[in-house]
Coordinates of C-alpha atoms and ligand atoms in Angstrom, one line a residue:
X11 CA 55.1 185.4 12.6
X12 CA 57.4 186.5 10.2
X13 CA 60.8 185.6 9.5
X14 CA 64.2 186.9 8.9
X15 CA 67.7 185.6 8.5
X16 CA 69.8 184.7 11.5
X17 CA 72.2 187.3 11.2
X18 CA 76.1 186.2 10.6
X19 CA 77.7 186.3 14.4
X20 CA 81.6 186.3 14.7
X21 CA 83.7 186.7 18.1
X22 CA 83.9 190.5 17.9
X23 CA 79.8 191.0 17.1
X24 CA 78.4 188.3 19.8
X25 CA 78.4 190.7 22.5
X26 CA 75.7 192.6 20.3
X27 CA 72.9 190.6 19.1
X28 CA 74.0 188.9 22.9
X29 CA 72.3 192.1 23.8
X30 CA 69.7 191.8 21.9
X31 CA 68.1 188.5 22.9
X32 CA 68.4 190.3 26.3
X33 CA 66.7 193.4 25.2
X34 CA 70.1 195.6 25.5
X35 CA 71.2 198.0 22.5
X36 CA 74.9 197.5 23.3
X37 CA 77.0 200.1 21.2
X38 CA 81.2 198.9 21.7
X39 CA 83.5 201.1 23.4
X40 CA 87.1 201.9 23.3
X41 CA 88.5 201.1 26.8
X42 CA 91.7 203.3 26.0
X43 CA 90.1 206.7 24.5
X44 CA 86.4 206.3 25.4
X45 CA 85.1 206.6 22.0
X46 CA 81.8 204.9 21.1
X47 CA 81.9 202.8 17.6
X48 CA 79.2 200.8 15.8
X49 CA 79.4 198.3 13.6
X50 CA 81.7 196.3 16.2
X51 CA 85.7 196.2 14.8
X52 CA 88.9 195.0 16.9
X53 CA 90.2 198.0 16.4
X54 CA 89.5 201.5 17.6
X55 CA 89.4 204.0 14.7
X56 CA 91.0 206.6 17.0
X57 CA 93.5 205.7 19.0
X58 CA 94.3 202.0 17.8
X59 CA 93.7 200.1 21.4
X60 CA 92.5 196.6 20.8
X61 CA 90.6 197.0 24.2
X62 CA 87.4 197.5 24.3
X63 CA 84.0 197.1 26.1
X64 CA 80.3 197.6 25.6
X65 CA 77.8 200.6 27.0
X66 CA 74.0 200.0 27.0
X67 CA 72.5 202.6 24.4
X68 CA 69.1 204.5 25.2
X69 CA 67.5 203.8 22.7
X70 CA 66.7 207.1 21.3
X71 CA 67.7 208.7 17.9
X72 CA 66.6 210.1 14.9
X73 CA 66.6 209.2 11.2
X74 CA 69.5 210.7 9.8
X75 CA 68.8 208.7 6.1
X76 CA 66.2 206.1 4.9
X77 CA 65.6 204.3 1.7
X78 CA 62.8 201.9 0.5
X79 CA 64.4 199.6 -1.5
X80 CA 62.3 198.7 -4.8
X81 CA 63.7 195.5 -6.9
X82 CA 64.7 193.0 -6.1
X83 CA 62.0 192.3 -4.0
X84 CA 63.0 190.5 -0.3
X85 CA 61.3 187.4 0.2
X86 CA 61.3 187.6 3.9
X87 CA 59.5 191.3 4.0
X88 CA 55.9 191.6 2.0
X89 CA 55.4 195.3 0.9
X90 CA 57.2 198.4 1.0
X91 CA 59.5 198.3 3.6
X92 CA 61.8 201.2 5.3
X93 CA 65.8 200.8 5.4
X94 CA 66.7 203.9 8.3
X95 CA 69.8 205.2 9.3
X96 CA 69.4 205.8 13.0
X97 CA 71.9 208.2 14.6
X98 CA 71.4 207.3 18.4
X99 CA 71.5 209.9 20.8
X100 CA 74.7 208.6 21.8
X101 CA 76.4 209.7 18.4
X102 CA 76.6 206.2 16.6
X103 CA 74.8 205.4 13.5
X104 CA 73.0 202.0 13.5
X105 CA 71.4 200.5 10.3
X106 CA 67.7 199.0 10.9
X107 CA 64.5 198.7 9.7
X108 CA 61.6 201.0 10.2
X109 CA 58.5 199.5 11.5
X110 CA 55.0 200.6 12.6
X111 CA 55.0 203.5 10.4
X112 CA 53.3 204.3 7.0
X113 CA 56.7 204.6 4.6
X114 CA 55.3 207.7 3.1
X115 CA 55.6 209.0 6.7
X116 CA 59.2 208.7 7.7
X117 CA 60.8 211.9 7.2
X118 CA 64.5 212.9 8.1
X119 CA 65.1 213.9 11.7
X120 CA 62.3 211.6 12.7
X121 CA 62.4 210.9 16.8
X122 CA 62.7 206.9 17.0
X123 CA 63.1 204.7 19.4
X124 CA 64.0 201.3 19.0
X125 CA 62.0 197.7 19.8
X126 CA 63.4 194.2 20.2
X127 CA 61.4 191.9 17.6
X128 CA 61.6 188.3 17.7
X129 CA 61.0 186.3 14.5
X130 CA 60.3 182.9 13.5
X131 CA 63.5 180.9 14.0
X132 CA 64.3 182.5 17.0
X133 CA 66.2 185.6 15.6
X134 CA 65.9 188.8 18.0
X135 CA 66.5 191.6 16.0
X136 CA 66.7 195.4 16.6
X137 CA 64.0 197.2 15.1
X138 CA 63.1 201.1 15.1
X139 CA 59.6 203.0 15.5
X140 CA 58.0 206.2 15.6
X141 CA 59.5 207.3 19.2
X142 CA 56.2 207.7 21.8
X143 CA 56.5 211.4 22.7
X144 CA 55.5 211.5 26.7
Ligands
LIG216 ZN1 90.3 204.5 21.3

């Protein structure tokens, strides 16, 4: 099993990777003004309310950018690896990795979907795929 860093959790982002070990993509909400926001903040951008909740996310998006960073090499991933840019279909972009997928073959305005991955150490992370087309 591979492994990855636990991933730095403060009082405004444990709701999220909460989610995660539940197998919920939770995007926060504005409780004032509705708007969905991602990374998690106190703040809204919009309309300044300090009150907020979360909403489940689908799932579902698309690769709006992607990089495969060269040097300097991790030492938790062996190989090329994919760094995407999700835009879920619920308007929010979401940084994550790319898995399952040949790197040569991600392409902009790929269909993704994402997957809960656990690694060694007991990190539950969210990861995205090629999206199964049904
Ligand atoms: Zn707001």
């Amino acid at each position: 099993m591979s492994v990855r860093l636990a991933p730095t959790v403060t009082p405004d982002t444990q709701f999220f990777w909460d989610g995660l070990r539940e197998g919920r993509l939770l995007i926060q909400r504005c409780v004032q003004c509705g708007r969905l926001r991602h990374p998690p903040r106190p703040m809204c951008p919009s309309c300044n309310s300090l009150a907020k909740d979360a909403v489940e996310a689908s799932g579902r998006g698309w690769v709006y950018s992607f990089v495969m960073p060269q040097h300097p090499p991790d030492p938790f991933i062996e190989g090329r690896y994919v760094v995407a840019l999700v835009e879920l279909e619920e308007g929010v972009r979401i940084v994550s990795n790319l898995r399952h997928v040949d790197p040569d073959d991600v392409t902009i305005g790929m269909a993704v979907e994402v997957a809960f991955e656990t690694f060694d150490g007991d990190v539950v992370l969210h990861q995205f795929r090629p999206a199964v087309l049904l």
